PDB file of C-alpha atoms and ligand atoms in Angstrom:
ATOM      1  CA  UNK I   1     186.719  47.629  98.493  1.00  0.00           C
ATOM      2  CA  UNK I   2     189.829  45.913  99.362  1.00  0.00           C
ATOM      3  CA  UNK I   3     189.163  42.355 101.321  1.00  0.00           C
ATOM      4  CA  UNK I   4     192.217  41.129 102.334  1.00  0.00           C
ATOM      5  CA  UNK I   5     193.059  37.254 102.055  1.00  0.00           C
ATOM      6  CA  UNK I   6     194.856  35.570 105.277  1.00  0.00           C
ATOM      7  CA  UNK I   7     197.789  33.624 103.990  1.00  0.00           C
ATOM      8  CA  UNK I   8     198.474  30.570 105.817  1.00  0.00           C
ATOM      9  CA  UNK I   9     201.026  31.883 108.696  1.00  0.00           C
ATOM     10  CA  UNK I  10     197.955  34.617 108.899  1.00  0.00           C
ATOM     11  CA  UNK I  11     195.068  31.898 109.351  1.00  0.00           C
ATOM     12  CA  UNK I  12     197.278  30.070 112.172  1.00  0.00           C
ATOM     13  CA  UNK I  13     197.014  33.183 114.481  1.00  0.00           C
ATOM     14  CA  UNK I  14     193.440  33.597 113.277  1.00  0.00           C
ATOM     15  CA  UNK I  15     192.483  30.022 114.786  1.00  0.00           C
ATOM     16  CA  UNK I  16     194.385  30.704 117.777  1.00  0.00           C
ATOM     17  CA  UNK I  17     192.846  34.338 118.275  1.00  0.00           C
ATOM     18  CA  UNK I  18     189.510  32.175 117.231  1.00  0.00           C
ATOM     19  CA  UNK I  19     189.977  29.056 120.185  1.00  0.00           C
ATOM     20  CA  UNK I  20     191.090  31.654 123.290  1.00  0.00           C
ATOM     21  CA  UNK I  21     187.652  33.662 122.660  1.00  0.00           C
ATOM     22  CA  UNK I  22     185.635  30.634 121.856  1.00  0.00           C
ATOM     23  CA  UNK I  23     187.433  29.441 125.740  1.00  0.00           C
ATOM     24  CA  UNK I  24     186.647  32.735 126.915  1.00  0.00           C
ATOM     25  CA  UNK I  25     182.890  32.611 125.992  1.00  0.00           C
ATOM     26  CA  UNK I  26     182.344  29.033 127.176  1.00  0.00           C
ATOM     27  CA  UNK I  27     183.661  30.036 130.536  1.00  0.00           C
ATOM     28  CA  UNK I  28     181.425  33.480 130.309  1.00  0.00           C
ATOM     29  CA  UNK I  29     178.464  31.313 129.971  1.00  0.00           C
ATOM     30  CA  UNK I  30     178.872  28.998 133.192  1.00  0.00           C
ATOM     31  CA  UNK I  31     178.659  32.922 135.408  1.00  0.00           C
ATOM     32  CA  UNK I  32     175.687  33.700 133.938  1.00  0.00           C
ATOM     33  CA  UNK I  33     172.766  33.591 136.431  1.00  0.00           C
ATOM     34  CA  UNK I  34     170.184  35.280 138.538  1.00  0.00           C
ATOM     35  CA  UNK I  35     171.770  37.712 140.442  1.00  0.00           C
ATOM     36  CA  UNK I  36     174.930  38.401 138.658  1.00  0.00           C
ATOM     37  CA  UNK I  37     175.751  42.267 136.934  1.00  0.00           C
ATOM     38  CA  UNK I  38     176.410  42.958 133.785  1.00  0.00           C
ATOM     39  CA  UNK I  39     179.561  44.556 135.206  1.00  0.00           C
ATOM     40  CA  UNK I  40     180.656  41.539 136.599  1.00  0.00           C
ATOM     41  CA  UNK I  41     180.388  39.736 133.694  1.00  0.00           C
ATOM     42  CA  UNK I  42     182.243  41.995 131.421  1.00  0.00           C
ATOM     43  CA  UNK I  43     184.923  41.891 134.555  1.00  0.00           C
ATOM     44  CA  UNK I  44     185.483  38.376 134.250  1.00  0.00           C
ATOM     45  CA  UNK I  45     185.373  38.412 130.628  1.00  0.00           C
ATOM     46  CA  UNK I  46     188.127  41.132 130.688  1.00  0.00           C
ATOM     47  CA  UNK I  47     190.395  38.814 132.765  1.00  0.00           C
ATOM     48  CA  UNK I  48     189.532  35.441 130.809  1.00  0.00           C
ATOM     49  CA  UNK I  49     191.530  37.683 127.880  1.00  0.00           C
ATOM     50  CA  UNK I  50     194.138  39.281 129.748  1.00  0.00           C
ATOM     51  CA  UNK I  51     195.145  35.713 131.241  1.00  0.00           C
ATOM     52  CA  UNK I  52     195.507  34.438 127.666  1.00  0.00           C
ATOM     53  CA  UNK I  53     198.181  37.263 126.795  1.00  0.00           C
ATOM     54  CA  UNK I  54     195.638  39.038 124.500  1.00  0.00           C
ATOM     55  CA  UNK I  55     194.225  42.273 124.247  1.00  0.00           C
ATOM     56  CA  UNK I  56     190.472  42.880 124.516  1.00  0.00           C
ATOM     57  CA  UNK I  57     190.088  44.330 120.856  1.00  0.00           C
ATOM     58  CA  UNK I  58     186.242  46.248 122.149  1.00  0.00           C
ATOM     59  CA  UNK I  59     187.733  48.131 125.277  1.00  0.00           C
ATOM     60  CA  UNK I  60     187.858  51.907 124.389  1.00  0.00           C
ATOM     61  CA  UNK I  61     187.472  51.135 120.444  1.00  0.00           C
ATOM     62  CA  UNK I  62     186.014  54.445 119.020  1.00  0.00           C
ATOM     63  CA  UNK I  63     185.303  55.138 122.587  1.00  0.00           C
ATOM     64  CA  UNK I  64     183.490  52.183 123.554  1.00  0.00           C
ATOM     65  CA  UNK I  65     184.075  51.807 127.916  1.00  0.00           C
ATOM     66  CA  UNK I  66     183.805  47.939 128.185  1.00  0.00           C
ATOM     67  CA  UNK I  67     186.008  45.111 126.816  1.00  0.00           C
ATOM     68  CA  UNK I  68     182.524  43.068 126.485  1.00  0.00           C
ATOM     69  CA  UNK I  69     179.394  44.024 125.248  1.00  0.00           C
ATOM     70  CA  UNK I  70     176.378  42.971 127.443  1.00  0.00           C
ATOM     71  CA  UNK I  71     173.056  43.587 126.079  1.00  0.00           C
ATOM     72  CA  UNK I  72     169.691  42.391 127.406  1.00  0.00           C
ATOM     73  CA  UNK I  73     166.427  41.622 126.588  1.00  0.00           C
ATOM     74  CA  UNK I  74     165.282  44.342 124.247  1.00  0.00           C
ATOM     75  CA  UNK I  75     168.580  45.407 123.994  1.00  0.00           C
ATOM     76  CA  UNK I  76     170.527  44.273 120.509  1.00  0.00           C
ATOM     77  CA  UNK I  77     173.807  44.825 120.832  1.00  0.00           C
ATOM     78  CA  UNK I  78     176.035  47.081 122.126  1.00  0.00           C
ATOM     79  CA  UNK I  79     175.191  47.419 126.173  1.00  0.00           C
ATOM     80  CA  UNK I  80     177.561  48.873 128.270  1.00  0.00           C
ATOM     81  CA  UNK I  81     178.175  46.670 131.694  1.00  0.00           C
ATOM     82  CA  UNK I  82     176.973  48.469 134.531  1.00  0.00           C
ATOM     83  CA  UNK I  83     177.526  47.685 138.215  1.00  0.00           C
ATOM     84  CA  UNK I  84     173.612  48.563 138.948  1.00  0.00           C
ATOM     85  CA  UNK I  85     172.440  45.827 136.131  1.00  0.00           C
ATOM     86  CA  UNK I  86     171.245  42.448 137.842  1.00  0.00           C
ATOM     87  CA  UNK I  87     170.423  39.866 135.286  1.00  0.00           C
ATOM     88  CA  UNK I  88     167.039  38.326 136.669  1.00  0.00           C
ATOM     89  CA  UNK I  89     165.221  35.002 136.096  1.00  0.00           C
ATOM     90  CA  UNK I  90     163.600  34.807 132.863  1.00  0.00           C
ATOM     91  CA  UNK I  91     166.052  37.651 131.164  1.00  0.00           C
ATOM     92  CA  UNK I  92     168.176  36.810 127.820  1.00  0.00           C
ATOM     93  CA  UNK I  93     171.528  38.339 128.041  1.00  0.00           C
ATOM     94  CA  UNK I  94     173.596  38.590 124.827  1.00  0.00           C
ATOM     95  CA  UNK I  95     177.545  38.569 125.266  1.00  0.00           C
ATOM     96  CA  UNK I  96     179.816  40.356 122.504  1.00  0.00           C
ATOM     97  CA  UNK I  97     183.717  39.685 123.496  1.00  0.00           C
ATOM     98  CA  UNK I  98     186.625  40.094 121.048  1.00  0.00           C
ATOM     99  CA  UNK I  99     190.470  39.594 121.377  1.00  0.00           C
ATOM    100  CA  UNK I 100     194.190  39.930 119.512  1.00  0.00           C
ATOM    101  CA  UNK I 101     196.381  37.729 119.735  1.00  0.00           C
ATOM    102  CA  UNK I 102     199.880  38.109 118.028  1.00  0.00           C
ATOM    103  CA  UNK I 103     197.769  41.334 115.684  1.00  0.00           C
ATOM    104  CA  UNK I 104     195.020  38.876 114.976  1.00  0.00           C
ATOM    105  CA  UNK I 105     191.005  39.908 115.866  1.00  0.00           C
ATOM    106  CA  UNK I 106     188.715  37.613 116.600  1.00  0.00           C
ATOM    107  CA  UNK I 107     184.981  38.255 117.451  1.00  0.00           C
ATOM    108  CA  UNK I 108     182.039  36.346 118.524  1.00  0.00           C
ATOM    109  CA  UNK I 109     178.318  36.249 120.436  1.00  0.00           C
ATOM    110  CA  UNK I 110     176.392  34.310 122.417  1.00  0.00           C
ATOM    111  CA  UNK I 111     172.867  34.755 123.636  1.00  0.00           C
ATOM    112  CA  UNK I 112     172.033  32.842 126.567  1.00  0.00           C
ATOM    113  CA  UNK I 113     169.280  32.311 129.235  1.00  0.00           C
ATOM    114  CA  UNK I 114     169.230  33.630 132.884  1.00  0.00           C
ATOM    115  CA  UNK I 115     167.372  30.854 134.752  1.00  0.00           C
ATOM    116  CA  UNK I 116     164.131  29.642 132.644  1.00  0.00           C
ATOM    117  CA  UNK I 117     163.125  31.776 129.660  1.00  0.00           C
ATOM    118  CA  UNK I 118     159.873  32.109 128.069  1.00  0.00           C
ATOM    119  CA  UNK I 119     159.692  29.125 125.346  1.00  0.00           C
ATOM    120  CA  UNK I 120     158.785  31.922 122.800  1.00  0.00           C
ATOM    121  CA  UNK I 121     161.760  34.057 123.765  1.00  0.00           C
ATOM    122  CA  UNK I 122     164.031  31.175 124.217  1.00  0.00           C
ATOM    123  CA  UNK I 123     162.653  29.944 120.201  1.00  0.00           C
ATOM    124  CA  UNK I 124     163.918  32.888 119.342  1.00  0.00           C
ATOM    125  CA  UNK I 125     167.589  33.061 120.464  1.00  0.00           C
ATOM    126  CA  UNK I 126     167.658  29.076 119.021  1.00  0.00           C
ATOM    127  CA  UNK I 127     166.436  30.102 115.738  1.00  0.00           C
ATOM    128  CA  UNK I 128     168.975  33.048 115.637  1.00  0.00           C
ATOM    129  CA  UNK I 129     171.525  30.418 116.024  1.00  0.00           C
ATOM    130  CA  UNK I 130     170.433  28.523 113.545  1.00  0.00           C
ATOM    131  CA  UNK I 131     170.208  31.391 111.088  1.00  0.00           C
ATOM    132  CA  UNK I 132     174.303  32.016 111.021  1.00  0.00           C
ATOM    133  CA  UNK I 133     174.091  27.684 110.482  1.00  0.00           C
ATOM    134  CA  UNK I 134     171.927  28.403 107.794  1.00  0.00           C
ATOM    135  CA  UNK I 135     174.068  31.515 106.389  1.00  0.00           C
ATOM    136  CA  UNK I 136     177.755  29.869 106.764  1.00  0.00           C
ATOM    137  CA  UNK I 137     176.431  26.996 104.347  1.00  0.00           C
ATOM    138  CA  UNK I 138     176.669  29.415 101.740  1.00  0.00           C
ATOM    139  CA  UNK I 139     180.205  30.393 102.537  1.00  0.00           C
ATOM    140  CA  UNK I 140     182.268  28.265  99.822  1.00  0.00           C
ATOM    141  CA  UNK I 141     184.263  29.493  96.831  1.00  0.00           C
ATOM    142  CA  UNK I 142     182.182  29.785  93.961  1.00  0.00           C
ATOM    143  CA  UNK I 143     179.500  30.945  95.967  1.00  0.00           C
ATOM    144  CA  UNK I 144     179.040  35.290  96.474  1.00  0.00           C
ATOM    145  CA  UNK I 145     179.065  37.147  99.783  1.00  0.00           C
ATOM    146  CA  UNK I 146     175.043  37.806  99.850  1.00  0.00           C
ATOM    147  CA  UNK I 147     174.352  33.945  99.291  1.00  0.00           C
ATOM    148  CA  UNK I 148     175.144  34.551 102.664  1.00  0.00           C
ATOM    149  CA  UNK I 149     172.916  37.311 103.622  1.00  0.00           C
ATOM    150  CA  UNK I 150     170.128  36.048 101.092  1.00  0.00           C
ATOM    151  CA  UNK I 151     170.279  32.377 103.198  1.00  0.00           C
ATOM    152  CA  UNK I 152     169.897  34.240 107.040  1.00  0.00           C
ATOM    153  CA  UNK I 153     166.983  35.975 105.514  1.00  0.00           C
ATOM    154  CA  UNK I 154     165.432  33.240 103.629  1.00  0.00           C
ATOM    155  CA  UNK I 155     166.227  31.266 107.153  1.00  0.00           C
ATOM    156  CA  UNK I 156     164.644  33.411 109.679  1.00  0.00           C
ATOM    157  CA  UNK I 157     161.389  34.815 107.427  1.00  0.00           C
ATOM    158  CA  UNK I 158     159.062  31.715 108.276  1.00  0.00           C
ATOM    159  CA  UNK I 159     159.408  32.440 111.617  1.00  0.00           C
ATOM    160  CA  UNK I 160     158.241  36.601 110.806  1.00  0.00           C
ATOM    161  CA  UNK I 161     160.677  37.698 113.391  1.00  0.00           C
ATOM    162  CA  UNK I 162     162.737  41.317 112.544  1.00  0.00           C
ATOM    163  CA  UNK I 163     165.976  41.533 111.085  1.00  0.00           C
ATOM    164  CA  UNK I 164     168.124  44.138 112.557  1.00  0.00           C
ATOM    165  CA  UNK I 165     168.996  46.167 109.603  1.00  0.00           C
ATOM    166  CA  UNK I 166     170.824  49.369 110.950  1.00  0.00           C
ATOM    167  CA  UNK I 167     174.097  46.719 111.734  1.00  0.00           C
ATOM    168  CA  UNK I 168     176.301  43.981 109.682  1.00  0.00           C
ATOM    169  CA  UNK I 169     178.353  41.431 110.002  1.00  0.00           C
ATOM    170  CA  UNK I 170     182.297  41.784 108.638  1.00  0.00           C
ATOM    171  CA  UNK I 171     185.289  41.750 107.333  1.00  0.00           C
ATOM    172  CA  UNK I 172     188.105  40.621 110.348  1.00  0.00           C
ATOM    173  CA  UNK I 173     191.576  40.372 110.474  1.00  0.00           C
ATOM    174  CA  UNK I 174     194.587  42.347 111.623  1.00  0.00           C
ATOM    175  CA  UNK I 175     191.553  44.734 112.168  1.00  0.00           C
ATOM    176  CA  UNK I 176     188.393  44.245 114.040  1.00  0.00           C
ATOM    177  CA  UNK I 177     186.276  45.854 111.061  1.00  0.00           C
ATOM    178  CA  UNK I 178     187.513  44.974 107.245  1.00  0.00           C
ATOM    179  CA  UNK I 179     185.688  44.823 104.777  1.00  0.00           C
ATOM    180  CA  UNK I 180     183.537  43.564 103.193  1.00  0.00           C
ATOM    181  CA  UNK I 181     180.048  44.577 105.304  1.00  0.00           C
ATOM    182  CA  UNK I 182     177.811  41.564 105.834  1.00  0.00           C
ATOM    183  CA  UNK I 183     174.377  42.562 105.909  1.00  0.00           C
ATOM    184  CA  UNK I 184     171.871  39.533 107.340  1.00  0.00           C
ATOM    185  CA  UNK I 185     168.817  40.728 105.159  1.00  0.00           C
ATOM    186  CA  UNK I 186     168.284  39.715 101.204  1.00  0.00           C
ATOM    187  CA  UNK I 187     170.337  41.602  98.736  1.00  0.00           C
ATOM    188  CA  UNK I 188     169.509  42.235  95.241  1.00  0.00           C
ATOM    189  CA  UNK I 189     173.092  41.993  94.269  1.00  0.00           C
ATOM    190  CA  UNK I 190     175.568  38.980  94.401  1.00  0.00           C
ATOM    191  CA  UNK I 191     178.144  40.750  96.027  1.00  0.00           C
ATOM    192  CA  UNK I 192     181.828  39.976  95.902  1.00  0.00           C
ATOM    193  CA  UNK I 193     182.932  36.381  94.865  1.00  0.00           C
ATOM    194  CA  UNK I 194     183.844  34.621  97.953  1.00  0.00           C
ATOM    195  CA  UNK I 195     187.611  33.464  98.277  1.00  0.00           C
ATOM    196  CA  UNK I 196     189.788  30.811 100.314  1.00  0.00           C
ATOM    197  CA  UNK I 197     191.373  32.966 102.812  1.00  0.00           C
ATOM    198  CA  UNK I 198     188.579  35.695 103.856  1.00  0.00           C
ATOM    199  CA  UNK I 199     188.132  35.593 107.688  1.00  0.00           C
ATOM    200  CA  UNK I 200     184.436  36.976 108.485  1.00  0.00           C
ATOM    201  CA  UNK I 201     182.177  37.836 111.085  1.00  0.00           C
ATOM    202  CA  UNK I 202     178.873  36.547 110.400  1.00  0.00           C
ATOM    203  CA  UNK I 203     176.421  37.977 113.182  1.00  0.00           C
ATOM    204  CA  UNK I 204     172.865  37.844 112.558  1.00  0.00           C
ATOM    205  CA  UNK I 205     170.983  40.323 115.027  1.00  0.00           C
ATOM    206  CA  UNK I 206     167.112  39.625 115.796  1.00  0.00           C
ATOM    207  CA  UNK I 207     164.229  40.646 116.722  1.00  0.00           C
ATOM    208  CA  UNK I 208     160.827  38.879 118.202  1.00  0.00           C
ATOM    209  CA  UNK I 209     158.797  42.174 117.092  1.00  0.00           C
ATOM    210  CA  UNK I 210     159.835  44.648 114.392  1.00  0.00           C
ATOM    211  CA  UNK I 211     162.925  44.910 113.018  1.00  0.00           C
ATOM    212  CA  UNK I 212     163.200  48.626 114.059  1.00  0.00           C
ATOM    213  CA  UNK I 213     165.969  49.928 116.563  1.00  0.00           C
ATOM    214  CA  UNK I 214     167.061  52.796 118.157  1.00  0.00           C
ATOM    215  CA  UNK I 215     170.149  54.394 120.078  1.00  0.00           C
ATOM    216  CA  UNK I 216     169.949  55.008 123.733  1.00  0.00           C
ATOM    217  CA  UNK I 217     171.458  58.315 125.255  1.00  0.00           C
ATOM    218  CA  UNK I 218     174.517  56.888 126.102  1.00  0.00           C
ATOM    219  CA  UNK I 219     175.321  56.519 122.037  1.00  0.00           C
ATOM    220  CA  UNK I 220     176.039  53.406 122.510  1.00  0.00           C
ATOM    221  CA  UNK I 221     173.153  50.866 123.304  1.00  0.00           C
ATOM    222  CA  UNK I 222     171.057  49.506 120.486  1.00  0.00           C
ATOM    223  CA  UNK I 223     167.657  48.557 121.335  1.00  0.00           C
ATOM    224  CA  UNK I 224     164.700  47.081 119.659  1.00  0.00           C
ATOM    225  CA  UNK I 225     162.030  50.122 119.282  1.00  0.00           C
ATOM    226  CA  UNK I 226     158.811  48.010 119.830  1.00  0.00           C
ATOM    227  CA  UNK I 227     160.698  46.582 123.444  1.00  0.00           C
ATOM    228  CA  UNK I 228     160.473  43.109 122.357  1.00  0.00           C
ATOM    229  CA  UNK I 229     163.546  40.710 123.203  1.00  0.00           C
ATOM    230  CA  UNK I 230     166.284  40.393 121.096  1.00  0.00           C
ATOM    231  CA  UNK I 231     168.937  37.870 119.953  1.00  0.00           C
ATOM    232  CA  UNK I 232     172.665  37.733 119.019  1.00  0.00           C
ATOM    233  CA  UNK I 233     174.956  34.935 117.425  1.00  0.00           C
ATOM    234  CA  UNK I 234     178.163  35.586 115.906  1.00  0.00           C
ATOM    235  CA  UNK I 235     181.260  33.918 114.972  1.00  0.00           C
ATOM    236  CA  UNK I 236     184.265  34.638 113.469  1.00  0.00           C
ATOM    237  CA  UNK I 237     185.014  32.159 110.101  1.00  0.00           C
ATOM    238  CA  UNK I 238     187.249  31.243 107.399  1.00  0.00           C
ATOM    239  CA  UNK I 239     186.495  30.310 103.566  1.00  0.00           C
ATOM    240  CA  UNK I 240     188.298  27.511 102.474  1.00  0.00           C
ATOM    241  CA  UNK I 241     188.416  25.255  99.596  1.00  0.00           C
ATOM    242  CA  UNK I 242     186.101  23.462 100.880  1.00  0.00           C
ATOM    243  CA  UNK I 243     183.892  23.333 103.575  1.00  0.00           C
ATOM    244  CA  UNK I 244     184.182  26.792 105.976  1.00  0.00           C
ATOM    245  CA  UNK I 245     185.749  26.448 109.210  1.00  0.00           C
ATOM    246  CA  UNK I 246     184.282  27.902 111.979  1.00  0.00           C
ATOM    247  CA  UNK I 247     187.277  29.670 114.118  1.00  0.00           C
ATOM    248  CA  UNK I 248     185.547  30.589 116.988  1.00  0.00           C
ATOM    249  CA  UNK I 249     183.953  27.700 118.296  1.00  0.00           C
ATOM    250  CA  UNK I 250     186.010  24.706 120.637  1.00  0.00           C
TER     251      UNK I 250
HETATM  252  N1  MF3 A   1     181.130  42.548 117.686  1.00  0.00           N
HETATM  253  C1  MF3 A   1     180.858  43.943 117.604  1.00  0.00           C
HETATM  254  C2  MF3 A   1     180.621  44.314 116.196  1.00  0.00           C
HETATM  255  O1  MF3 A   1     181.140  43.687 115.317  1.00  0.00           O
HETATM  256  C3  MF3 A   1     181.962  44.781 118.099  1.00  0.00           C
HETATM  257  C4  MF3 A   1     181.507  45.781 119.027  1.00  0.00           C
HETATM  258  S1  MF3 A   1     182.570  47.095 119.001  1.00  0.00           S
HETATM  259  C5  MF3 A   1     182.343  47.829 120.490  1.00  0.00           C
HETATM  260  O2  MF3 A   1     179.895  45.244 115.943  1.00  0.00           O
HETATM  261  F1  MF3 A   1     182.971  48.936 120.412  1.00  0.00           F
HETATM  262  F2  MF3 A   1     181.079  47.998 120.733  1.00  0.00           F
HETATM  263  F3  MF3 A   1     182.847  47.100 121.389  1.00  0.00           F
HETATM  264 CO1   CO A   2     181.258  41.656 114.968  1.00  0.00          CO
END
């Protein structure tokens, strides 16, 4: 497993590629509302990028038709935009965008509300949030890579909600996927030491019912198998010698 470590020329692209998405996202998140489509939303997400001078790193990777993943509700990850898709009052929509600038990925997730959201559901997409909090404290030198997972797990049990188990955070770079895989569910293992200069994805995916999903038809869309809601929070970080930086965030 070969986890490659940014020099510093490397990391200054990585914060850049990091800042235009984290841009992109907070502009995604002022559209979203009753009444919009998912298509629209990946539209406008498409330009934010394109108007930045980078490339949308999702649009047609291993096939994938979009440039940003919309999934909703019981839907995990992975939604393709469609014109006929009307986010509604009361829905959760989870947006997935990634970029390159200058050969460098970034890649991060929001979950937000459409209108007002069931305090249950909307508990749950806080709580997600706070899980990759909870996680990226563990991500210091010294410390291992499943600290990490072992934290997001330890983090989300008391609340007995599902972690999604079938997909990981990862590795990012001059690549969208690197390794190492980042699974958000306790390890027995320790996993690889953890090193200034990886760049990560840390994306904990989950569930208000079981942690159970399932592929639609289209091969694409994940989707929780009980139908309960589902929630998404990623960001792409650095480990430094101290304290990790989060790259994705303003
Ligand atoms: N953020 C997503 C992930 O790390 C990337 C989606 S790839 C796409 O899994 F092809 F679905 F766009
Ligand atoms: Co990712």
């Amino acid at each position: 497993m070969a986890v490659s470590i940014k020099s510093e020329r490397e990391i200054e692209f990585m914060r850049q590629a990091g800042k235009l998405l984290a841009k992109v996202h907070e502009e995604l998140g002022k559209i979203i509302k009753p009444g919009i489509s998912t298509w629209e939303i990946n539209k406008t997400g498409e330009e934010l990028i394109r108007s930045c001078d980078c490339i949308p790193n999702f649009l047609n990777y291993h096939g994938y038709p979009a440039s940003v993943c919309v999934s909703v509700n019981e839907e995990v990850v992975h939604g393709i935009p469609a014109k006929d898709r009307i986010l509604k009052e009361g829905d959760i929509v989870s947006l997935d965008a990634g970029l390159i600038y200058k050969g460098y990925h970034s890649d991060a997730a929001r979950t937000h509300f459409v209108g007002t959201v069931d305090p249950r559901i909307q508990k749950l997409v806080e709580e997600t949030k706070n899980s990759f909090f909870a996680g990226i404290k563990m991500a210091k030198p010294g410390n291992h890579l499943y600290d990490i997972s072992n934290a997001i797990d330890a983090y989300i049990s008391q609340f007995g909600y599902g972690i999604v188990r079938d997909l990981v955070g990862h590795g990012i770079g001059t690549n969208l996927h690197e390794d190492p895989q980042i699974p958000n569910f306790k390890q027995k293992r320790r996993g690889l030491k953890l090193q200034p200069g990886m760049t990560l994805a840390i994306e904990p995916m989950i569930n208000l019912g079981r942690a159970d999903v399932k592929w639609l038809s289209d091969d694409w869309t994940v989707v929780a198998e009980d139908g309960l809601p589902s929630a998404h929070y990623e960001n792409t970080i650095l480990i430094t010698e101290g304290e990790p930086e989060i790259l994705t965030i303003l």
